[in-house]
Amino acid sequence: ITFTSEKTRPSEPTMLAVAHVQTLAFGGAFGGKAPAPKKAPAFAYGLPGNFNALGGGELNWDPAGFLEGKSELEVNRYREAEITHGRVGMLASAGFLVQEKFHPLFSGDGGPAIDQIPQLPVWLWAVMAGGIGAAEAFRINTGFRELDGEKLKAETALRPGYVPGDLAFDPLGLAPEDPAEFKIMQEKELAHARLGMIAAAGFLAQEAVTKATWGTAYGLPDF
């Protein structure tokens, strides 16, 4: 049953025109083309140190989720802390290997290094504290932003554009000028820094448990 006669039924061109107007209305209301999906940033924003030394390729290892939702400057701050502790760890692990045999500043009692350190003369403690303070002041002035005079707080921890760990300190000229080679050197430094932190922690734990030098613990008492 129909209630539309041939005289009142709209013509085909009229129906097409109405459909065209409705299509334009919906297109204008919803912005036309759908926006392209935003590309996710690279792991750790592309910082070096993501290379899997055992299997090759990218590691993308962040089991605790420290990087989730963090800005690039915040991730750079994490890397600055990692590379700083890693450099200290490398020096510490090398010190454990050397100072238990060569210790011109210690009494030479042959005990663990952790017990020899408190025997340093007071003046040497002052020299070490001054040296560490000067190094830290240089690092902060190079990579960190100034504090707001009123809020006593910086807008961000690191300066925008600062590369974590790059203090422009290269007296021997070892840093390559080619960006690709420089990134490879950064990868190598991070790998050694992470190993150095683990090694230093291992030396400390071994001496705390055995109360002996690492040489004595491994059957080399004369070292």
XYZ file of C-alpha atoms in Angstrom:
223
model
C 0.000 0.000 0.000
C 1.373 3.437 -0.926
C 0.167 6.904 -0.051
C 2.372 8.742 -2.552
C 1.028 9.460 -5.957
C 3.045 9.979 -9.070
C 2.316 13.739 -8.872
C 3.702 14.210 -5.303
C 6.680 11.788 -5.526
C 9.998 13.756 -5.772
C 11.961 13.339 -8.931
C 15.271 11.397 -8.993
C 17.482 14.516 -9.488
C 15.860 16.135 -6.460
C 16.579 13.085 -4.265
C 20.229 13.017 -5.397
C 20.646 16.700 -4.606
C 19.251 16.260 -1.096
C 21.575 13.296 -0.458
C 24.532 15.356 -1.667
C 23.688 18.243 0.678
C 23.375 15.866 3.645
C 26.759 14.316 2.847
C 28.428 17.733 2.803
C 26.755 18.676 6.074
C 28.037 15.577 7.858
C 31.507 16.031 6.315
C 31.748 19.612 7.530
C 30.438 18.764 10.992
C 32.933 15.991 11.627
C 36.004 17.659 10.115
C 36.329 15.831 6.807
C 39.341 13.468 6.795
C 40.109 11.516 9.948
C 43.375 12.651 11.621
C 46.360 10.388 11.088
C 47.310 8.323 14.165
C 50.139 9.869 16.182
C 53.390 7.962 15.815
C 54.671 6.529 19.082
C 58.131 7.797 20.112
C 61.098 5.466 19.933
C 62.061 3.529 23.039
C 63.691 5.963 25.506
C 63.278 8.581 22.785
C 66.064 6.989 20.779
C 68.779 7.330 23.434
C 71.773 4.980 23.058
C 72.031 2.027 25.394
C 69.157 0.000 23.918
C 71.370 -2.448 22.020
C 71.192 -6.121 22.975
C 74.842 -7.173 23.222
C 73.928 -10.874 23.375
C 71.492 -11.236 20.510
C 71.855 -7.994 18.597
C 69.038 -5.613 17.744
C 67.037 -3.479 20.126
C 66.479 -4.633 23.687
C 63.548 -2.388 24.749
C 64.002 -3.578 28.349
C 61.980 -1.678 30.935
C 60.275 -4.324 33.121
C 59.470 -1.870 35.924
C 57.866 0.623 33.542
C 60.024 3.590 34.564
C 59.664 5.153 31.111
C 55.882 4.964 30.808
C 54.313 8.380 30.382
C 57.620 10.216 30.873
C 58.604 13.228 28.792
C 61.832 13.321 26.819
C 63.482 15.649 29.338
C 62.507 13.337 32.201
C 63.921 10.300 30.385
C 67.104 12.289 29.747
C 67.294 12.986 33.484
C 67.126 9.242 34.163
C 69.939 8.661 31.665
C 72.032 11.425 33.243
C 71.696 9.678 36.615
C 72.526 6.291 35.076
C 75.644 7.413 33.238
C 76.889 9.394 36.263
C 76.539 6.408 38.600
C 77.982 4.155 35.909
C 81.145 6.231 35.613
C 81.586 6.140 39.380
C 80.982 2.376 39.284
C 83.715 1.875 36.682
C 86.206 3.852 38.776
C 85.160 2.000 41.935
C 85.494 -1.463 40.415
C 88.927 -0.584 39.000
C 89.888 0.796 42.410
C 88.977 -2.457 44.137
C 91.240 -4.342 41.733
C 94.204 -1.989 42.103
C 94.278 -0.476 45.593
C 94.403 -3.771 47.486
C 97.818 -4.369 45.882
C 99.035 -0.830 45.269
C 98.081 1.456 48.156
C 100.661 4.191 48.768
C 98.109 6.190 50.795
C 97.065 3.315 53.068
C 98.790 1.499 55.900
C 99.234 -1.632 53.813
C 97.549 -3.865 56.382
C 96.229 -6.088 53.596
C 92.644 -5.860 54.738
C 89.604 -5.145 52.607
C 89.556 -1.848 50.760
C 86.422 -0.778 52.596
C 88.415 -0.948 55.860
C 91.418 0.900 54.427
C 89.485 3.975 53.298
C 88.773 5.293 56.839
C 92.532 5.216 57.511
C 93.156 8.052 55.042
C 94.628 11.222 56.555
C 92.192 14.047 57.232
C 93.790 16.392 54.686
C 93.214 13.837 51.938
C 89.517 13.631 52.834
C 89.342 17.411 52.377
C 91.087 17.168 48.996
C 88.737 14.397 47.828
C 85.661 16.292 48.994
C 86.838 19.408 47.179
C 87.531 17.480 43.977
C 84.176 15.709 44.026
C 82.387 18.991 44.742
C 84.149 20.758 41.876
C 83.304 17.933 39.442
C 79.647 17.943 40.491
C 79.446 21.742 40.237
C 80.835 21.565 36.691
C 78.329 18.862 35.733
C 75.378 20.782 37.196
C 76.382 24.049 35.513
C 76.732 22.244 32.189
C 73.568 20.155 32.063
C 71.061 21.459 34.596
C 68.790 24.491 34.431
C 68.969 27.429 36.814
C 66.517 27.674 39.685
C 63.673 30.152 39.559
C 64.518 32.956 41.995
C 60.979 33.085 43.376
C 59.886 29.443 43.284
C 63.373 28.080 44.049
C 62.613 25.349 41.544
C 63.636 24.795 37.928
C 61.041 24.347 35.204
C 62.810 21.132 34.169
C 65.832 19.387 35.627
C 68.010 19.349 32.501
C 68.610 22.035 29.933
C 66.665 21.505 26.676
C 69.051 20.183 24.044
C 71.573 18.833 26.575
C 72.794 15.340 25.721
C 72.950 13.236 28.923
C 76.539 12.645 29.967
C 78.042 14.966 27.337
C 80.058 17.407 29.452
C 82.324 18.446 26.569
C 85.257 17.059 28.573
C 87.537 15.211 26.199
C 91.157 16.215 26.876
C 92.539 13.234 24.921
C 90.296 13.795 21.887
C 88.817 10.288 21.960
C 85.268 11.274 20.967
C 84.677 10.699 17.233
C 83.211 13.517 15.165
C 80.969 11.250 13.098
C 77.516 11.023 14.797
C 77.150 7.301 14.026
C 80.557 6.469 15.501
C 79.874 8.724 18.485
C 76.655 6.791 19.196
C 78.578 3.507 19.067
C 81.029 4.891 21.629
C 78.089 5.906 23.827
C 76.738 2.352 23.589
C 80.115 0.963 24.658
C 80.407 3.379 27.569
C 76.921 2.503 28.836
C 77.628 -1.225 28.580
C 80.826 -0.833 30.618
C 79.137 1.556 33.052
C 76.335 -0.911 33.811
C 78.860 -3.703 34.276
C 80.973 -1.437 36.506
C 78.015 -0.710 38.804
C 77.284 -4.419 39.171
C 80.976 -5.206 39.742
C 81.394 -2.511 42.411
C 78.295 -3.755 44.220
C 79.679 -7.289 44.020
C 83.042 -6.252 45.506
C 81.287 -4.446 48.370
C 79.021 -7.409 49.105
C 81.901 -9.925 48.928
C 84.092 -7.942 51.325
C 81.181 -7.330 53.707
C 80.436 -11.064 53.894
C 83.950 -12.583 53.848
C 85.783 -9.764 55.696
C 88.670 -10.397 53.299
C 90.041 -8.927 50.094
C 88.808 -10.303 46.796
C 92.246 -11.856 46.219
C 92.099 -13.760 49.507
C 88.560 -14.876 48.796
C 89.645 -16.324 45.445
C 92.849 -17.954 46.691
C 95.241 -15.108 45.820
C 96.248 -13.767 49.231
C 99.421 -12.171 47.894
C 97.573 -9.901 45.505
